[in-house]
PDB file of C-alpha atoms in Angstrom:
ATOM      1  CA  MET A  15       7.848 206.352 -11.649  1.00 38.00           C
ATOM      2  CA  ASP A  16       5.917 208.069  -8.856  1.00 42.00           C
ATOM      3  CA  TYR A  17       2.809 205.926  -8.594  1.00 48.00           C
ATOM      4  CA  ILE A  18       3.937 203.048  -6.393  1.00 50.00           C
ATOM      5  CA  MET A  19       0.746 201.584  -4.910  1.00 57.00           C
ATOM      6  CA  THR A  20       2.243 200.713  -1.527  1.00 55.00           C
ATOM      7  CA  SER A  21       2.173 204.338  -0.377  1.00 56.00           C
ATOM      8  CA  GLU A  22      -0.121 204.624   2.643  1.00 59.00           C
ATOM      9  CA  ALA A  23      -0.495 208.371   2.122  1.00 67.00           C
ATOM     10  CA  ILE A  24      -2.436 207.869  -1.109  1.00 77.00           C
ATOM     11  CA  LYS A  25      -5.613 205.845  -1.532  1.00 83.00           C
ATOM     12  CA  TRP A  26      -5.632 204.400  -5.026  1.00 87.00           C
ATOM     13  CA  ASN A  27      -8.980 203.519  -6.582  1.00 91.00           C
ATOM     14  CA  PHE A  28      -9.557 201.158  -9.497  1.00 93.00           C
ATOM     15  CA  SER A  29     -11.983 201.301 -12.362  1.00 93.00           C
ATOM     16  CA  SER A  30     -12.521 199.725 -15.771  1.00 94.00           C
ATOM     17  CA  TYR A  31     -13.503 201.000 -19.189  1.00 92.00           C
ATOM     18  CA  THR A  32     -14.190 199.379 -22.553  1.00 94.00           C
ATOM     19  CA  ASP A  33     -12.990 200.910 -25.816  1.00 92.00           C
ATOM     20  CA  ASN A  34     -14.910 200.981 -29.099  1.00 91.00           C
ATOM     21  CA  LYS A  35     -13.316 197.662 -30.121  1.00 89.00           C
ATOM     22  CA  GLY A  36     -14.701 195.861 -27.066  1.00 90.00           C
ATOM     23  CA  ARG A  37     -11.412 195.642 -25.176  1.00 93.00           C
ATOM     24  CA  THR A  38     -11.615 196.243 -21.421  1.00 96.00           C
ATOM     25  CA  TYR A  39      -8.842 197.942 -19.475  1.00 96.00           C
ATOM     26  CA  ILE A  40      -8.202 198.619 -15.798  1.00 95.00           C
ATOM     27  CA  ILE A  41      -7.069 202.024 -14.614  1.00 94.00           C
ATOM     28  CA  SER A  42      -6.097 203.304 -11.192  1.00 93.00           C
ATOM     29  CA  TYR A  43      -6.436 206.827  -9.839  1.00 92.00           C
ATOM     30  CA  TYR A  44      -6.492 208.879  -6.681  1.00 90.00           C
ATOM     31  CA  ASN A  45      -8.309 212.098  -5.793  1.00 90.00           C
ATOM     32  CA  ARG A  46      -7.295 215.324  -4.114  1.00 90.00           C
ATOM     33  CA  TRP A  47      -9.398 218.090  -2.690  1.00 90.00           C
ATOM     34  CA  ASP A  48      -9.545 221.187  -4.880  1.00 88.00           C
ATOM     35  CA  PRO A  49      -9.817 224.139  -2.487  1.00 90.00           C
ATOM     36  CA  VAL A  50     -10.790 226.482  -5.309  1.00 90.00           C
ATOM     37  CA  LYS A  51     -13.631 224.415  -6.782  1.00 88.00           C
ATOM     38  CA  LYS A  52     -14.338 222.929  -3.358  1.00 88.00           C
ATOM     39  CA  GLN A  53     -14.655 219.367  -4.624  1.00 89.00           C
ATOM     40  CA  SER A  54     -12.617 216.197  -4.956  1.00 88.00           C
ATOM     41  CA  ARG A  55     -10.795 215.951  -8.272  1.00 89.00           C
ATOM     42  CA  VAL A  56      -8.720 213.219  -9.942  1.00 88.00           C
ATOM     43  CA  ALA A  57      -5.095 214.041  -9.178  1.00 88.00           C
ATOM     44  CA  LYS A  58      -3.474 211.202 -11.131  1.00 89.00           C
ATOM     45  CA  ARG A  59      -4.649 208.373 -13.375  1.00 90.00           C
ATOM     46  CA  ILE A  60      -2.518 205.409 -14.502  1.00 91.00           C
ATOM     47  CA  HIS A  61      -2.967 202.454 -16.838  1.00 93.00           C
ATOM     48  CA  VAL A  62      -2.931 199.117 -14.953  1.00 95.00           C
ATOM     49  CA  GLY A  63      -3.502 196.572 -17.698  1.00 95.00           C
ATOM     50  CA  ARG A  64      -5.981 194.746 -19.910  1.00 96.00           C
ATOM     51  CA  LEU A  65      -8.796 192.686 -18.407  1.00 95.00           C
ATOM     52  CA  ASN A  66      -9.782 189.213 -19.571  1.00 93.00           C
ATOM     53  CA  SER A  67     -13.554 189.590 -19.276  1.00 88.00           C
ATOM     54  CA  ASP A  68     -14.092 185.817 -19.209  1.00 85.00           C
ATOM     55  CA  THR A  69     -11.775 185.043 -16.294  1.00 90.00           C
ATOM     56  CA  GLY A  70     -11.303 188.410 -14.582  1.00 92.00           C
ATOM     57  CA  GLU A  71      -7.506 188.113 -14.803  1.00 94.00           C
ATOM     58  CA  VAL A  72      -5.522 191.256 -15.602  1.00 95.00           C
ATOM     59  CA  SER A  73      -2.535 191.355 -17.960  1.00 95.00           C
ATOM     60  CA  LEU A  74      -0.543 194.033 -16.164  1.00 95.00           C
ATOM     61  CA  SER A  75       1.239 196.665 -18.233  1.00 94.00           C
ATOM     62  CA  LYS A  76       5.032 196.891 -18.287  1.00 93.00           C
ATOM     63  CA  SER A  77       5.026 200.383 -16.772  1.00 91.00           C
ATOM     64  CA  PHE A  78       2.736 199.282 -13.943  1.00 93.00           C
ATOM     65  CA  LEU A  79       4.962 196.301 -13.096  1.00 94.00           C
ATOM     66  CA  GLU A  80       8.074 198.463 -13.126  1.00 92.00           C
ATOM     67  CA  ALA A  81       6.479 200.791 -10.590  1.00 89.00           C
ATOM     68  CA  ASN A  82       4.950 197.936  -8.565  1.00 91.00           C
ATOM     69  CA  PRO A  83       7.378 194.978  -8.648  1.00 92.00           C
ATOM     70  CA  ASN A  84       5.402 193.194  -5.898  1.00 92.00           C
ATOM     71  CA  TYR A  85       2.942 192.143  -8.630  1.00 93.00           C
ATOM     72  CA  VAL A  86       5.610 190.567 -10.860  1.00 94.00           C
ATOM     73  CA  GLY A  87       4.934 186.864 -11.446  1.00 93.00           C
ATOM     74  CA  GLU A  88       1.582 186.977  -9.642  1.00 95.00           C
ATOM     75  CA  HIS A  89      -1.855 185.973 -10.924  1.00 95.00           C
ATOM     76  CA  VAL A  90      -3.789 189.226 -10.548  1.00 95.00           C
ATOM     77  CA  PHE A  91      -7.570 189.426 -10.878  1.00 95.00           C
ATOM     78  CA  TYR A  92      -9.930 192.384 -10.882  1.00 94.00           C
ATOM     79  CA  GLU A  93     -12.654 191.777  -8.296  1.00 92.00           C
ATOM     80  CA  CYS A  94     -15.018 194.253  -6.619  1.00 90.00           C
ATOM     81  CA  ASN A  95     -13.066 197.249  -7.938  1.00 90.00           C
ATOM     82  CA  ALA A  96      -9.776 195.971  -6.529  1.00 91.00           C
ATOM     83  CA  LEU A  97      -6.719 193.982  -7.611  1.00 93.00           C
ATOM     84  CA  VAL A  98      -6.672 190.543  -5.993  1.00 93.00           C
ATOM     85  CA  ILE A  99      -3.718 188.145  -6.081  1.00 94.00           C
ATOM     86  CA  ARG A 100      -4.729 184.495  -6.502  1.00 94.00           C
ATOM     87  CA  THR A 101      -2.664 181.359  -6.073  1.00 93.00           C
ATOM     88  CA  GLU A 102      -1.683 179.433  -9.174  1.00 93.00           C
ATOM     89  CA  ALA A 103      -4.170 176.681  -8.261  1.00 91.00           C
ATOM     90  CA  ASP A 104      -7.030 179.158  -7.823  1.00 91.00           C
ATOM     91  CA  ALA A 105      -6.139 180.917 -11.064  1.00 91.00           C
ATOM     92  CA  GLU A 106      -6.171 177.613 -12.951  1.00 90.00           C
ATOM     93  CA  THR A 107      -9.552 176.692 -11.464  1.00 87.00           C
ATOM     94  CA  ILE A 108     -11.011 180.047 -12.504  1.00 87.00           C
ATOM     95  CA  LYS A 109      -9.706 179.589 -16.051  1.00 86.00           C
ATOM     96  CA  GLN A 110     -11.149 176.078 -16.283  1.00 81.00           C
ATOM     97  CA  GLU A 111     -14.524 177.335 -15.057  1.00 77.00           C
ATOM     98  CA  ALA A 112     -14.495 180.058 -17.713  1.00 78.00           C
ATOM     99  CA  GLN A 113     -13.847 177.485 -20.455  1.00 72.00           C
ATOM    100  CA  LYS A 114     -16.796 175.307 -19.486  1.00 71.00           C
ATOM    101  CA  ASP A 115     -19.947 175.274 -21.584  1.00 67.00           C
ATOM    102  CA  LEU A 116     -22.568 176.794 -19.299  1.00 72.00           C
ATOM    103  CA  ASP A 117     -25.381 177.126 -21.837  1.00 78.00           C
ATOM    104  CA  TRP A 118     -27.449 174.789 -19.655  1.00 82.00           C
ATOM    105  CA  ARG A 119     -27.342 177.242 -16.737  1.00 84.00           C
ATOM    106  CA  CYS A 120     -29.939 179.976 -16.244  1.00 87.00           C
ATOM    107  CA  ASP A 121     -28.828 183.601 -16.359  1.00 84.00           C
ATOM    108  CA  CYS A 122     -30.058 184.080 -12.781  1.00 89.00           C
ATOM    109  CA  VAL A 123     -28.752 181.469 -10.310  1.00 90.00           C
ATOM    110  CA  SER A 124     -29.602 181.121  -6.603  1.00 93.00           C
ATOM    111  CA  PHE A 125     -26.381 181.129  -4.618  1.00 89.00           C
ATOM    112  CA  GLY A 126     -26.699 181.708  -0.865  1.00 92.00           C
ATOM    113  CA  LEU A 127     -28.157 178.495   0.604  1.00 94.00           C
ATOM    114  CA  THR A 128     -26.222 176.025  -1.540  1.00 96.00           C
ATOM    115  CA  TYR A 129     -22.969 177.946  -1.021  1.00 94.00           C
ATOM    116  CA  ALA A 130     -23.493 177.945   2.751  1.00 96.00           C
ATOM    117  CA  CYS A 131     -24.164 174.182   2.748  1.00 96.00           C
ATOM    118  CA  TRP A 132     -21.063 173.529   0.655  1.00 96.00           C
ATOM    119  CA  GLU A 133     -18.804 175.631   2.872  1.00 96.00           C
ATOM    120  CA  VAL A 134     -20.131 173.977   6.048  1.00 96.00           C
ATOM    121  CA  ALA A 135     -19.493 170.542   4.506  1.00 97.00           C
ATOM    122  CA  LYS A 136     -15.922 171.570   3.647  1.00 95.00           C
ATOM    123  CA  LYS A 137     -15.070 173.146   6.992  1.00 94.00           C
ATOM    124  CA  SER A 138     -16.612 170.328   9.036  1.00 93.00           C
ATOM    125  CA  GLY A 139     -14.724 167.651   7.092  1.00 95.00           C
ATOM    126  CA  ILE A 140     -17.817 166.068   5.534  1.00 97.00           C
ATOM    127  CA  LEU A 141     -16.522 166.508   1.987  1.00 97.00           C
ATOM    128  CA  PHE A 142     -13.079 165.213   2.987  1.00 97.00           C
ATOM    129  CA  ASN A 143     -14.587 162.097   4.602  1.00 97.00           C
ATOM    130  CA  LEU A 144     -16.832 161.411   1.601  1.00 98.00           C
ATOM    131  CA  LYS A 145     -13.828 161.595  -0.713  1.00 97.00           C
ATOM    132  CA  SER A 146     -11.846 159.318   1.619  1.00 97.00           C
ATOM    133  CA  VAL A 147     -14.512 156.615   1.418  1.00 97.00           C
ATOM    134  CA  PHE A 148     -15.924 156.961  -2.101  1.00 97.00           C
ATOM    135  CA  GLY A 149     -13.085 158.603  -4.009  1.00 96.00           C
ATOM    136  CA  GLU A 150     -12.671 162.139  -5.358  1.00 96.00           C
ATOM    137  CA  GLU A 151     -15.372 162.108  -8.055  1.00 96.00           C
ATOM    138  CA  ILE A 152     -18.086 159.983  -6.416  1.00 97.00           C
ATOM    139  CA  GLY A 153     -17.581 161.585  -2.993  1.00 97.00           C
ATOM    140  CA  THR A 154     -17.988 165.075  -4.445  1.00 97.00           C
ATOM    141  CA  GLU A 155     -21.073 164.121  -6.463  1.00 97.00           C
ATOM    142  CA  LEU A 156     -22.665 162.504  -3.403  1.00 97.00           C
ATOM    143  CA  LEU A 157     -22.308 165.778  -1.515  1.00 98.00           C
ATOM    144  CA  ARG A 158     -23.862 167.688  -4.416  1.00 97.00           C
ATOM    145  CA  LEU A 159     -26.797 165.272  -4.503  1.00 97.00           C
ATOM    146  CA  ALA A 160     -27.197 165.516  -0.720  1.00 96.00           C
ATOM    147  CA  ILE A 161     -27.307 169.324  -0.895  1.00 97.00           C
ATOM    148  CA  TYR A 162     -29.833 169.033  -3.735  1.00 96.00           C
ATOM    149  CA  GLN A 163     -32.063 166.843  -1.571  1.00 95.00           C
ATOM    150  CA  LEU A 164     -31.738 169.243   1.361  1.00 94.00           C
ATOM    151  CA  CYS A 165     -32.324 172.475  -0.548  1.00 94.00           C
ATOM    152  CA  SER A 166     -35.023 171.147  -2.900  1.00 93.00           C
ATOM    153  CA  HIS A 167     -37.043 169.609  -0.040  1.00 89.00           C
ATOM    154  CA  SER A 168     -36.444 166.050  -1.286  1.00 86.00           C
ATOM    155  CA  MET A 169     -37.390 166.435  -4.935  1.00 91.00           C
ATOM    156  CA  ALA A 170     -36.994 163.370  -7.161  1.00 91.00           C
ATOM    157  CA  MET A 171     -33.473 162.714  -8.434  1.00 92.00           C
ATOM    158  CA  GLN A 172     -34.714 162.963 -12.020  1.00 91.00           C
ATOM    159  CA  ASN A 173     -35.254 166.696 -11.422  1.00 94.00           C
ATOM    160  CA  TYR A 174     -31.627 167.328 -10.389  1.00 95.00           C
ATOM    161  CA  GLU A 175     -30.591 168.602 -13.813  1.00 93.00           C
ATOM    162  CA  ASP A 176     -33.399 171.191 -13.942  1.00 93.00           C
ATOM    163  CA  TRP A 177     -32.717 172.280 -10.342  1.00 95.00           C
ATOM    164  CA  LEU A 178     -28.976 172.632 -10.963  1.00 94.00           C
ATOM    165  CA  ALA A 179     -29.636 175.054 -13.820  1.00 93.00           C
ATOM    166  CA  MET A 180     -31.112 177.478 -11.272  1.00 94.00           C
ATOM    167  CA  ASN A 181     -28.886 176.803  -8.235  1.00 95.00           C
ATOM    168  CA  TYR A 182     -25.135 177.146  -7.662  1.00 93.00           C
ATOM    169  CA  LEU A 183     -22.897 174.212  -6.781  1.00 94.00           C
ATOM    170  CA  PRO A 184     -19.128 174.586  -7.356  1.00 89.00           C
ATOM    171  CA  GLU A 185     -17.822 172.948 -10.541  1.00 86.00           C
ATOM    172  CA  ALA A 186     -21.068 170.992 -10.931  1.00 90.00           C
ATOM    173  CA  SER A 187     -22.369 169.663 -14.243  1.00 90.00           C
ATOM    174  CA  PRO A 188     -25.783 168.162 -15.056  1.00 92.00           C
ATOM    175  CA  LEU A 189     -26.157 164.432 -14.408  1.00 93.00           C
ATOM    176  CA  SER A 190     -28.481 162.080 -16.238  1.00 91.00           C
ATOM    177  CA  SER A 191     -30.782 159.784 -14.261  1.00 91.00           C
ATOM    178  CA  GLN A 192     -28.617 156.830 -15.343  1.00 93.00           C
ATOM    179  CA  LYS A 193     -25.452 158.547 -14.066  1.00 94.00           C
ATOM    180  CA  ILE A 194     -27.116 159.332 -10.730  1.00 95.00           C
ATOM    181  CA  SER A 195     -28.215 155.695 -10.401  1.00 94.00           C
ATOM    182  CA  THR A 196     -24.630 154.579 -11.070  1.00 95.00           C
ATOM    183  CA  ILE A 197     -23.326 156.922  -8.359  1.00 96.00           C
ATOM    184  CA  LEU A 198     -25.905 155.835  -5.781  1.00 95.00           C
ATOM    185  CA  ALA A 199     -25.187 152.180  -6.569  1.00 94.00           C
ATOM    186  CA  LYS A 200     -21.706 152.723  -5.121  1.00 94.00           C
ATOM    187  CA  VAL A 201     -23.232 153.267  -1.683  1.00 95.00           C
ATOM    188  CA  ASN A 202     -23.477 150.109   0.436  1.00 94.00           C
ATOM    189  CA  GLN A 203     -23.582 149.279   4.128  1.00 93.00           C
ATOM    190  CA  GLU A 204     -19.839 148.727   4.343  1.00 96.00           C
ATOM    191  CA  ASN A 205     -18.843 152.180   3.097  1.00 95.00           C
ATOM    192  CA  ILE A 206     -21.691 153.800   5.040  1.00 95.00           C
ATOM    193  CA  ASP A 207     -20.207 152.313   8.221  1.00 95.00           C
ATOM    194  CA  GLN A 208     -16.739 153.449   7.154  1.00 97.00           C
ATOM    195  CA  TYR A 209     -17.989 156.995   6.553  1.00 96.00           C
ATOM    196  CA  PHE A 210     -19.689 157.284   9.943  1.00 94.00           C
ATOM    197  CA  LYS A 211     -16.590 155.851  11.616  1.00 96.00           C
ATOM    198  CA  LEU A 212     -14.564 158.687  10.100  1.00 96.00           C
ATOM    199  CA  ARG A 213     -17.180 161.224  11.203  1.00 94.00           C
ATOM    200  CA  HIS A 214     -17.052 159.858  14.771  1.00 93.00           C
ATOM    201  CA  GLU A 215     -13.259 160.105  14.798  1.00 94.00           C
ATOM    202  CA  ARG A 216     -13.434 163.673  13.500  1.00 93.00           C
ATOM    203  CA  VAL A 217     -15.980 164.803  16.103  1.00 90.00           C
ATOM    204  CA  THR A 218     -14.046 163.131  18.920  1.00 92.00           C
ATOM    205  CA  LYS A 219     -10.772 164.709  17.801  1.00 92.00           C
ATOM    206  CA  ASP A 220     -12.370 168.162  17.592  1.00 91.00           C
ATOM    207  CA  HIS A 221     -13.893 167.783  21.062  1.00 90.00           C
ATOM    208  CA  LEU A 222     -10.583 166.719  22.616  1.00 92.00           C
ATOM    209  CA  LYS A 223      -8.934 169.742  21.039  1.00 92.00           C
ATOM    210  CA  LYS A 224     -11.601 172.019  22.507  1.00 91.00           C
ATOM    211  CA  GLU A 225     -11.112 170.385  25.918  1.00 91.00           C
ATOM    212  CA  GLU A 226      -7.377 171.115  25.826  1.00 92.00           C
ATOM    213  CA  GLU A 227      -8.004 174.749  24.892  1.00 92.00           C
ATOM    214  CA  ALA A 228     -10.612 175.074  27.649  1.00 92.00           C
ATOM    215  CA  LYS A 229      -8.194 173.688  30.268  1.00 91.00           C
ATOM    216  CA  LYS A 230      -5.542 176.223  29.278  1.00 91.00           C
ATOM    217  CA  GLN A 231      -8.052 178.999  29.945  1.00 92.00           C
ATOM    218  CA  ASN A 232      -9.468 177.348  33.095  1.00 91.00           C
ATOM    219  CA  LEU A 233     -12.868 177.015  31.453  1.00 91.00           C
ATOM    220  CA  GLN A 234     -15.443 174.259  31.880  1.00 87.00           C
ATOM    221  CA  LEU A 235     -16.469 172.530  28.660  1.00 86.00           C
ATOM    222  CA  SER A 236     -19.749 170.645  28.409  1.00 86.00           C
ATOM    223  CA  PRO A 237     -19.303 166.888  27.850  1.00 86.00           C
ATOM    224  CA  MET A 238     -19.659 165.590  24.320  1.00 84.00           C
ATOM    225  CA  MET A 239     -23.127 164.167  23.689  1.00 83.00           C
ATOM    226  CA  MET A 240     -24.045 161.697  20.978  1.00 77.00           C
ATOM    227  CA  ALA A 241     -27.625 160.969  19.899  1.00 78.00           C
ATOM    228  CA  ILE A 242     -28.419 157.788  17.999  1.00 74.00           C
ATOM    229  CA  ASP A 243     -31.754 157.555  16.188  1.00 71.00           C
ATOM    230  CA  SER A 244     -32.889 153.951  15.810  1.00 65.00           C
ATOM    231  CA  THR A 245     -36.370 154.719  14.485  1.00 63.00           C
ATOM    232  CA  SER A 246     -37.753 151.938  12.291  1.00 60.00           C
ATOM    233  CA  ILE A 247     -40.821 151.637  10.089  1.00 58.00           C
ATOM    234  CA  SER A 248     -43.000 148.582  10.470  1.00 58.00           C
ATOM    235  CA  THR A 249     -44.510 146.919   7.420  1.00 60.00           C
ATOM    236  CA  TRP A 250     -48.048 147.863   6.489  1.00 62.00           C
ATOM    237  CA  SER A 251     -50.530 146.430   4.042  1.00 65.00           C
ATOM    238  CA  GLU A 252     -54.259 146.399   3.376  1.00 67.00           C
ATOM    239  CA  THR A 253     -54.109 143.112   1.473  1.00 68.00           C
ATOM    240  CA  ILE A 254     -51.613 140.952   3.404  1.00 62.00           C
ATOM    241  CA  ASP A 255     -53.204 139.516   6.549  1.00 60.00           C
ATOM    242  CA  ASN A 256     -50.007 139.016   8.532  1.00 58.00           C
ATOM    243  CA  ALA A 257     -48.767 142.569   7.873  1.00 57.00           C
ATOM    244  CA  THR A 258     -50.385 145.215  10.058  1.00 52.00           C
ATOM    245  CA  TYR A 259     -49.775 148.871  10.700  1.00 51.00           C
ATOM    246  CA  GLY A 260     -47.293 149.628  13.449  1.00 49.00           C
ATOM    247  CA  HIS A 261     -45.282 152.516  14.850  1.00 51.00           C
ATOM    248  CA  ALA A 262     -41.553 152.322  15.565  1.00 52.00           C
ATOM    249  CA  LYS A 263     -40.739 149.569  18.088  1.00 56.00           C
ATOM    250  CA  GLN A 264     -44.363 148.352  18.050  1.00 57.00           C
ATOM    251  CA  ASP A 265     -44.986 144.610  17.650  1.00 59.00           C
ATOM    252  CA  ASP A 266     -41.526 143.045  17.519  1.00 59.00           C
ATOM    253  CA  PHE A 267     -42.681 140.207  15.294  1.00 58.00           C
ATOM    254  CA  LEU A 268     -43.484 142.550  12.382  1.00 56.00           C
ATOM    255  CA  LYS A 269     -40.933 142.830   9.625  1.00 55.00           C
ATOM    256  CA  GLN A 270     -39.102 146.153   9.527  1.00 51.00           C
ATOM    257  CA  VAL A 271     -38.176 148.233   6.482  1.00 49.00           C
TER     258      VAL A 271
END
């Protein structure tokens, strides 16, 4: 076999085609300059394997694996005109996603803002801390609902299902109003305090790490600042005589909400 893909001298390209029975296959090829016709021509084309159109995974052909043993035993997917090796966990997640009933989802889904929010929550430890306090399922759903509130400009929770049909959240499924109420009922002052304690510990740990790195490079790091908002809303009524309008911190005797 003379088409080993690790050769740096040859740039292999990938493409797909579908036969008249609806089966999709992946091929690989490379071009060479034809000095006579003065154009780039396909020099060699090989069969890579059959594509699972639902998951994107490729069942590699025997001849391809013999020539490219580095792919043996790997989960290989066809993404953006390239072969991508995924971990077993990622491959399983992709397969589970493909098996889900997504009839409730619109054909066109907004992706950018919700994806960015989700990734920030993961990388900053917010999702991890929510799961630590509320458990895997409730913690994840609370983050989804929080992103919904942020990206929908505080729409009512009863509209979450309609919004989710048009916006991407990883592994999310529609929730009924009753289910959302059950999730929110799990939130109390005790676990709120526990969550913010974990967030404080995370921020402090990250800052100390940055300080150590700055010292090694003889750099000056700005001190860590913490802002606490204690804004309150005074009671207000047009019918109750002893309840009057007040701004935050105005009239200490007024009840606060």
